[in-house]
Amino acid sequence: MSKLGKKPINIPKDTQIKIEEGKLLLKGPKGTKELSINEKVFSATVNENNLIVKMIKNNENSKKMWGTTRSLVNSAIIGVSTGHEKTLILTGVGLRATLKGESLSLQLGFSHDVFYKIPKDVKIIVEKSTIIKISGIDKDVVGKVASEIKMLKPVEPYKGKGIKLKDQYVLRKEGKKK
């Protein structure tokens, strides 16, 4: 039995959930999202202000997927009610970011500016030209955008220059000794 799968999901007051033929329709202040659930394996029921994901088939595979399904539904509910957010920090001399229309312009120490096209589901805000805030409904898309921007200039281990997440720990190496 899954420890996580048993737990009920708390539904915020401003979020509505409809269950229709293996699909969950979530509607909240940040937007709407549709999730599909395998009806042959799982069932979802709403009690007062809780959503419970129950297992129909009790086999080894469905036990593994029960907690995962519950986590995906919980992430979607958090996304439509409060949204997901990641903060990136640019560290180093000359590293800057600006918004230009539908793309993010990054000066990363190369001979040219690097442009990143912003997906339609994600909102990007640039603060102080060295802090980038990425927010959106879908947790996967927000994380994917953050990782793609990070990979444009990864943090180097000697001086710690590059693009990193706000709370990311960078393992620093000792330089050359004389």
PDB file of C-alpha atoms in Angstrom:
ATOM      1  CA  MET A   1       0.000   0.000   0.000  1.00  0.00           C
ATOM      2  CA  SER A   2       1.172   3.487  -0.791  1.00  0.00           C
ATOM      3  CA  LYS A   3       1.590   5.822   2.178  1.00  0.00           C
ATOM      4  CA  LEU A   4       1.196   8.860  -0.042  1.00  0.00           C
ATOM      5  CA  GLY A   5      -1.696   7.481  -2.102  1.00  0.00           C
ATOM      6  CA  LYS A   6      -3.911   7.085   0.983  1.00  0.00           C
ATOM      7  CA  LYS A   7      -3.696  10.751   1.981  1.00  0.00           C
ATOM      8  CA  PRO A   8      -6.626  12.968   0.941  1.00  0.00           C
ATOM      9  CA  ILE A   9      -5.852  16.060  -1.145  1.00  0.00           C
ATOM     10  CA  ASN A  10      -7.076  19.319   0.359  1.00  0.00           C
ATOM     11  CA  ILE A  11      -9.034  21.431  -2.132  1.00  0.00           C
ATOM     12  CA  PRO A  12      -8.772  25.231  -1.676  1.00  0.00           C
ATOM     13  CA  LYS A  13     -12.022  27.232  -1.440  1.00  0.00           C
ATOM     14  CA  ASP A  14     -11.592  29.009  -4.778  1.00  0.00           C
ATOM     15  CA  THR A  15     -10.901  25.807  -6.770  1.00  0.00           C
ATOM     16  CA  GLN A  16     -13.585  23.705  -8.491  1.00  0.00           C
ATOM     17  CA  ILE A  17     -13.150  20.085  -9.560  1.00  0.00           C
ATOM     18  CA  LYS A  18     -15.306  18.108 -11.993  1.00  0.00           C
ATOM     19  CA  ILE A  19     -14.849  14.389 -12.580  1.00  0.00           C
ATOM     20  CA  GLU A  20     -15.971  13.209 -16.031  1.00  0.00           C
ATOM     21  CA  GLU A  21     -15.163   9.853 -17.675  1.00  0.00           C
ATOM     22  CA  GLY A  22     -11.595   9.441 -16.439  1.00  0.00           C
ATOM     23  CA  LYS A  23     -10.786  13.140 -16.632  1.00  0.00           C
ATOM     24  CA  LEU A  24     -10.363  15.683 -13.877  1.00  0.00           C
ATOM     25  CA  LEU A  25     -11.276  19.238 -14.841  1.00  0.00           C
ATOM     26  CA  LEU A  26      -9.631  21.691 -12.446  1.00  0.00           C
ATOM     27  CA  LYS A  27     -10.582  25.357 -12.392  1.00  0.00           C
ATOM     28  CA  GLY A  28      -9.017  27.972 -10.129  1.00  0.00           C
ATOM     29  CA  PRO A  29      -7.983  31.626 -10.000  1.00  0.00           C
ATOM     30  CA  LYS A  30      -4.759  31.008 -11.979  1.00  0.00           C
ATOM     31  CA  GLY A  31      -6.456  29.075 -14.813  1.00  0.00           C
ATOM     32  CA  THR A  32      -7.855  25.716 -15.835  1.00  0.00           C
ATOM     33  CA  LYS A  33      -6.213  22.340 -16.333  1.00  0.00           C
ATOM     34  CA  GLU A  34      -7.373  18.924 -17.486  1.00  0.00           C
ATOM     35  CA  LEU A  35      -5.858  15.716 -16.135  1.00  0.00           C
ATOM     36  CA  SER A  36      -6.591  12.199 -17.329  1.00  0.00           C
ATOM     37  CA  ILE A  37      -6.829   9.309 -14.872  1.00  0.00           C
ATOM     38  CA  ASN A  38      -6.960   5.646 -15.856  1.00  0.00           C
ATOM     39  CA  GLU A  39     -10.525   4.690 -14.836  1.00  0.00           C
ATOM     40  CA  LYS A  40      -9.729   0.976 -14.883  1.00  0.00           C
ATOM     41  CA  VAL A  41      -7.085   1.378 -12.174  1.00  0.00           C
ATOM     42  CA  PHE A  42      -8.010   4.492 -10.139  1.00  0.00           C
ATOM     43  CA  SER A  43     -11.143   6.359  -9.115  1.00  0.00           C
ATOM     44  CA  ALA A  44     -11.394   9.890  -7.717  1.00  0.00           C
ATOM     45  CA  THR A  45     -14.096  11.065  -5.310  1.00  0.00           C
ATOM     46  CA  VAL A  46     -14.772  14.466  -3.770  1.00  0.00           C
ATOM     47  CA  ASN A  47     -15.809  14.669  -0.097  1.00  0.00           C
ATOM     48  CA  GLU A  48     -16.550  18.196   1.251  1.00  0.00           C
ATOM     49  CA  ASN A  49     -13.197  19.922   0.631  1.00  0.00           C
ATOM     50  CA  ASN A  50     -11.041  16.809   0.047  1.00  0.00           C
ATOM     51  CA  LEU A  51     -10.258  14.753  -3.055  1.00  0.00           C
ATOM     52  CA  ILE A  52      -9.471  11.071  -2.552  1.00  0.00           C
ATOM     53  CA  VAL A  53      -7.741   8.908  -5.162  1.00  0.00           C
ATOM     54  CA  LYS A  54      -8.696   5.248  -4.664  1.00  0.00           C
ATOM     55  CA  MET A  55      -7.239   2.123  -6.213  1.00  0.00           C
ATOM     56  CA  ILE A  56      -9.643  -0.216  -8.060  1.00  0.00           C
ATOM     57  CA  LYS A  57      -7.227  -2.941  -9.211  1.00  0.00           C
ATOM     58  CA  ASN A  58      -4.951  -4.186  -6.455  1.00  0.00           C
ATOM     59  CA  ASN A  59      -1.810  -5.440  -8.198  1.00  0.00           C
ATOM     60  CA  GLU A  60       1.892  -4.570  -7.934  1.00  0.00           C
ATOM     61  CA  ASN A  61       1.911  -2.072 -10.814  1.00  0.00           C
ATOM     62  CA  SER A  62      -1.107  -0.119  -9.587  1.00  0.00           C
ATOM     63  CA  LYS A  63       0.377   0.078  -6.084  1.00  0.00           C
ATOM     64  CA  LYS A  64       3.456   1.762  -7.560  1.00  0.00           C
ATOM     65  CA  MET A  65       1.406   4.231  -9.592  1.00  0.00           C
ATOM     66  CA  TRP A  66      -1.047   5.153  -6.801  1.00  0.00           C
ATOM     67  CA  GLY A  67       1.262   7.610  -5.036  1.00  0.00           C
ATOM     68  CA  THR A  68       2.477   9.028  -8.341  1.00  0.00           C
ATOM     69  CA  THR A  69      -1.072   9.657  -9.540  1.00  0.00           C
ATOM     70  CA  ARG A  70      -1.974  11.344  -6.254  1.00  0.00           C
ATOM     71  CA  SER A  71       1.143  13.574  -6.494  1.00  0.00           C
ATOM     72  CA  LEU A  72       0.289  14.600 -10.067  1.00  0.00           C
ATOM     73  CA  VAL A  73      -3.269  15.528  -9.058  1.00  0.00           C
ATOM     74  CA  ASN A  74      -1.985  17.443  -6.025  1.00  0.00           C
ATOM     75  CA  SER A  75       0.508  19.393  -8.192  1.00  0.00           C
ATOM     76  CA  ALA A  76      -2.260  20.280 -10.628  1.00  0.00           C
ATOM     77  CA  ILE A  77      -4.524  21.540  -7.808  1.00  0.00           C
ATOM     78  CA  ILE A  78      -1.703  23.664  -6.381  1.00  0.00           C
ATOM     79  CA  GLY A  79      -0.980  24.973  -9.902  1.00  0.00           C
ATOM     80  CA  VAL A  80      -4.514  26.208 -10.611  1.00  0.00           C
ATOM     81  CA  SER A  81      -4.975  27.671  -7.115  1.00  0.00           C
ATOM     82  CA  THR A  82      -1.616  29.330  -6.258  1.00  0.00           C
ATOM     83  CA  GLY A  83       0.678  28.494  -9.190  1.00  0.00           C
ATOM     84  CA  HIS A  84       4.244  27.182  -9.285  1.00  0.00           C
ATOM     85  CA  GLU A  85       7.296  29.460  -9.245  1.00  0.00           C
ATOM     86  CA  LYS A  86      11.059  29.085  -9.669  1.00  0.00           C
ATOM     87  CA  THR A  87      13.651  31.828  -9.206  1.00  0.00           C
ATOM     88  CA  LEU A  88      16.928  31.911 -11.143  1.00  0.00           C
ATOM     89  CA  ILE A  89      19.928  34.027 -10.158  1.00  0.00           C
ATOM     90  CA  LEU A  90      22.630  35.177 -12.582  1.00  0.00           C
ATOM     91  CA  THR A  91      25.994  35.374 -10.829  1.00  0.00           C
ATOM     92  CA  GLY A  92      29.063  36.926 -12.420  1.00  0.00           C
ATOM     93  CA  VAL A  93      30.303  40.116 -14.044  1.00  0.00           C
ATOM     94  CA  GLY A  94      28.374  41.073 -17.173  1.00  0.00           C
ATOM     95  CA  LEU A  95      25.586  38.505 -16.807  1.00  0.00           C
ATOM     96  CA  ARG A  96      22.245  40.248 -17.387  1.00  0.00           C
ATOM     97  CA  ALA A  97      18.722  39.434 -18.480  1.00  0.00           C
ATOM     98  CA  THR A  98      16.024  41.574 -20.125  1.00  0.00           C
ATOM     99  CA  LEU A  99      12.617  40.882 -21.600  1.00  0.00           C
ATOM    100  CA  LYS A 100      12.149  41.748 -25.273  1.00  0.00           C
ATOM    101  CA  GLY A 101       8.611  41.010 -26.408  1.00  0.00           C
ATOM    102  CA  GLU A 102       7.979  37.260 -26.401  1.00  0.00           C
ATOM    103  CA  SER A 103      11.595  36.322 -25.683  1.00  0.00           C
ATOM    104  CA  LEU A 104      14.133  36.583 -22.884  1.00  0.00           C
ATOM    105  CA  SER A 105      17.390  38.259 -23.884  1.00  0.00           C
ATOM    106  CA  LEU A 106      20.412  37.046 -21.909  1.00  0.00           C
ATOM    107  CA  GLN A 107      23.915  38.522 -21.905  1.00  0.00           C
ATOM    108  CA  LEU A 108      26.029  35.616 -20.745  1.00  0.00           C
ATOM    109  CA  GLY A 109      29.569  36.691 -21.574  1.00  0.00           C
ATOM    110  CA  PHE A 110      29.464  35.435 -25.152  1.00  0.00           C
ATOM    111  CA  SER A 111      30.132  37.650 -28.177  1.00  0.00           C
ATOM    112  CA  HIS A 112      26.393  37.724 -28.851  1.00  0.00           C
ATOM    113  CA  ASP A 113      23.152  37.902 -26.858  1.00  0.00           C
ATOM    114  CA  VAL A 114      21.284  34.653 -26.289  1.00  0.00           C
ATOM    115  CA  PHE A 115      17.525  34.730 -26.885  1.00  0.00           C
ATOM    116  CA  TYR A 116      15.159  32.271 -25.208  1.00  0.00           C
ATOM    117  CA  LYS A 117      11.615  32.047 -26.590  1.00  0.00           C
ATOM    118  CA  ILE A 118       9.091  32.047 -23.731  1.00  0.00           C
ATOM    119  CA  PRO A 119       6.387  29.329 -23.946  1.00  0.00           C
ATOM    120  CA  LYS A 120       2.768  30.562 -23.843  1.00  0.00           C
ATOM    121  CA  ASP A 121       1.945  28.743 -20.562  1.00  0.00           C
ATOM    122  CA  VAL A 122       4.764  30.424 -18.621  1.00  0.00           C
ATOM    123  CA  LYS A 123       5.169  33.967 -17.310  1.00  0.00           C
ATOM    124  CA  ILE A 124       8.688  35.334 -16.811  1.00  0.00           C
ATOM    125  CA  ILE A 125       9.529  38.435 -14.768  1.00  0.00           C
ATOM    126  CA  VAL A 126      13.039  39.946 -14.666  1.00  0.00           C
ATOM    127  CA  GLU A 127      13.971  41.746 -11.444  1.00  0.00           C
ATOM    128  CA  LYS A 128      17.188  43.800 -11.096  1.00  0.00           C
ATOM    129  CA  SER A 129      18.501  42.283 -14.375  1.00  0.00           C
ATOM    130  CA  THR A 130      20.085  39.391 -12.407  1.00  0.00           C
ATOM    131  CA  ILE A 131      16.981  37.705 -10.957  1.00  0.00           C
ATOM    132  CA  ILE A 132      14.536  35.820 -13.207  1.00  0.00           C
ATOM    133  CA  LYS A 133      11.189  34.627 -11.801  1.00  0.00           C
ATOM    134  CA  ILE A 134       9.425  31.886 -13.757  1.00  0.00           C
ATOM    135  CA  SER A 135       5.797  31.135 -12.873  1.00  0.00           C
ATOM    136  CA  GLY A 136       2.961  29.096 -14.330  1.00  0.00           C
ATOM    137  CA  ILE A 137       0.196  26.563 -13.751  1.00  0.00           C
ATOM    138  CA  ASP A 138       2.034  23.409 -14.851  1.00  0.00           C
ATOM    139  CA  LYS A 139       4.875  22.313 -12.539  1.00  0.00           C
ATOM    140  CA  ASP A 140       6.591  20.294 -15.282  1.00  0.00           C
ATOM    141  CA  VAL A 141       6.676  23.185 -17.760  1.00  0.00           C
ATOM    142  CA  VAL A 142       7.982  25.661 -15.154  1.00  0.00           C
ATOM    143  CA  GLY A 143      10.756  23.237 -14.180  1.00  0.00           C
ATOM    144  CA  LYS A 144      11.607  22.518 -17.823  1.00  0.00           C
ATOM    145  CA  VAL A 145      11.895  26.231 -18.679  1.00  0.00           C
ATOM    146  CA  ALA A 146      14.076  26.830 -15.603  1.00  0.00           C
ATOM    147  CA  SER A 147      16.401  23.947 -16.499  1.00  0.00           C
ATOM    148  CA  GLU A 148      16.666  25.063 -20.156  1.00  0.00           C
ATOM    149  CA  ILE A 149      17.649  28.585 -19.093  1.00  0.00           C
ATOM    150  CA  LYS A 150      20.132  27.181 -16.532  1.00  0.00           C
ATOM    151  CA  MET A 151      21.798  25.065 -19.211  1.00  0.00           C
ATOM    152  CA  LEU A 152      22.595  28.149 -21.309  1.00  0.00           C
ATOM    153  CA  LYS A 153      25.321  29.051 -18.777  1.00  0.00           C
ATOM    154  CA  PRO A 154      25.826  26.340 -16.097  1.00  0.00           C
ATOM    155  CA  VAL A 155      27.499  27.313 -12.833  1.00  0.00           C
ATOM    156  CA  GLU A 156      31.223  26.683 -12.934  1.00  0.00           C
ATOM    157  CA  PRO A 157      32.737  25.138  -9.776  1.00  0.00           C
ATOM    158  CA  TYR A 158      35.748  27.449  -9.261  1.00  0.00           C
ATOM    159  CA  LYS A 159      34.201  30.918  -8.879  1.00  0.00           C
ATOM    160  CA  GLY A 160      30.508  30.018  -8.904  1.00  0.00           C
ATOM    161  CA  LYS A 161      29.648  32.104 -11.977  1.00  0.00           C
ATOM    162  CA  GLY A 162      26.629  31.179 -14.087  1.00  0.00           C
ATOM    163  CA  ILE A 163      22.872  30.699 -13.780  1.00  0.00           C
ATOM    164  CA  LYS A 164      21.548  28.810 -10.761  1.00  0.00           C
ATOM    165  CA  LEU A 165      18.321  28.258  -8.834  1.00  0.00           C
ATOM    166  CA  LYS A 166      17.755  30.470  -5.788  1.00  0.00           C
ATOM    167  CA  ASP A 167      18.418  27.773  -3.181  1.00  0.00           C
ATOM    168  CA  GLN A 168      20.809  25.639  -5.231  1.00  0.00           C
ATOM    169  CA  TYR A 169      24.041  24.656  -3.501  1.00  0.00           C
ATOM    170  CA  VAL A 170      27.130  24.829  -5.697  1.00  0.00           C
ATOM    171  CA  LEU A 171      30.020  22.558  -4.738  1.00  0.00           C
ATOM    172  CA  ARG A 172      33.097  24.755  -5.027  1.00  0.00           C
ATOM    173  CA  LYS A 173      36.521  23.425  -5.991  1.00  0.00           C
ATOM    174  CA  GLU A 174      39.861  24.691  -4.746  1.00  0.00           C
ATOM    175  CA  GLY A 175      41.946  26.464  -7.374  1.00  0.00           C
ATOM    176  CA  LYS A 176      45.516  25.790  -8.435  1.00  0.00           C
ATOM    177  CA  LYS A 177      48.114  25.993  -5.664  1.00  0.00           C
ATOM    178  CA  LYS A 178      51.441  27.762  -6.190  1.00  0.00           C
TER     179      LYS A 178
END
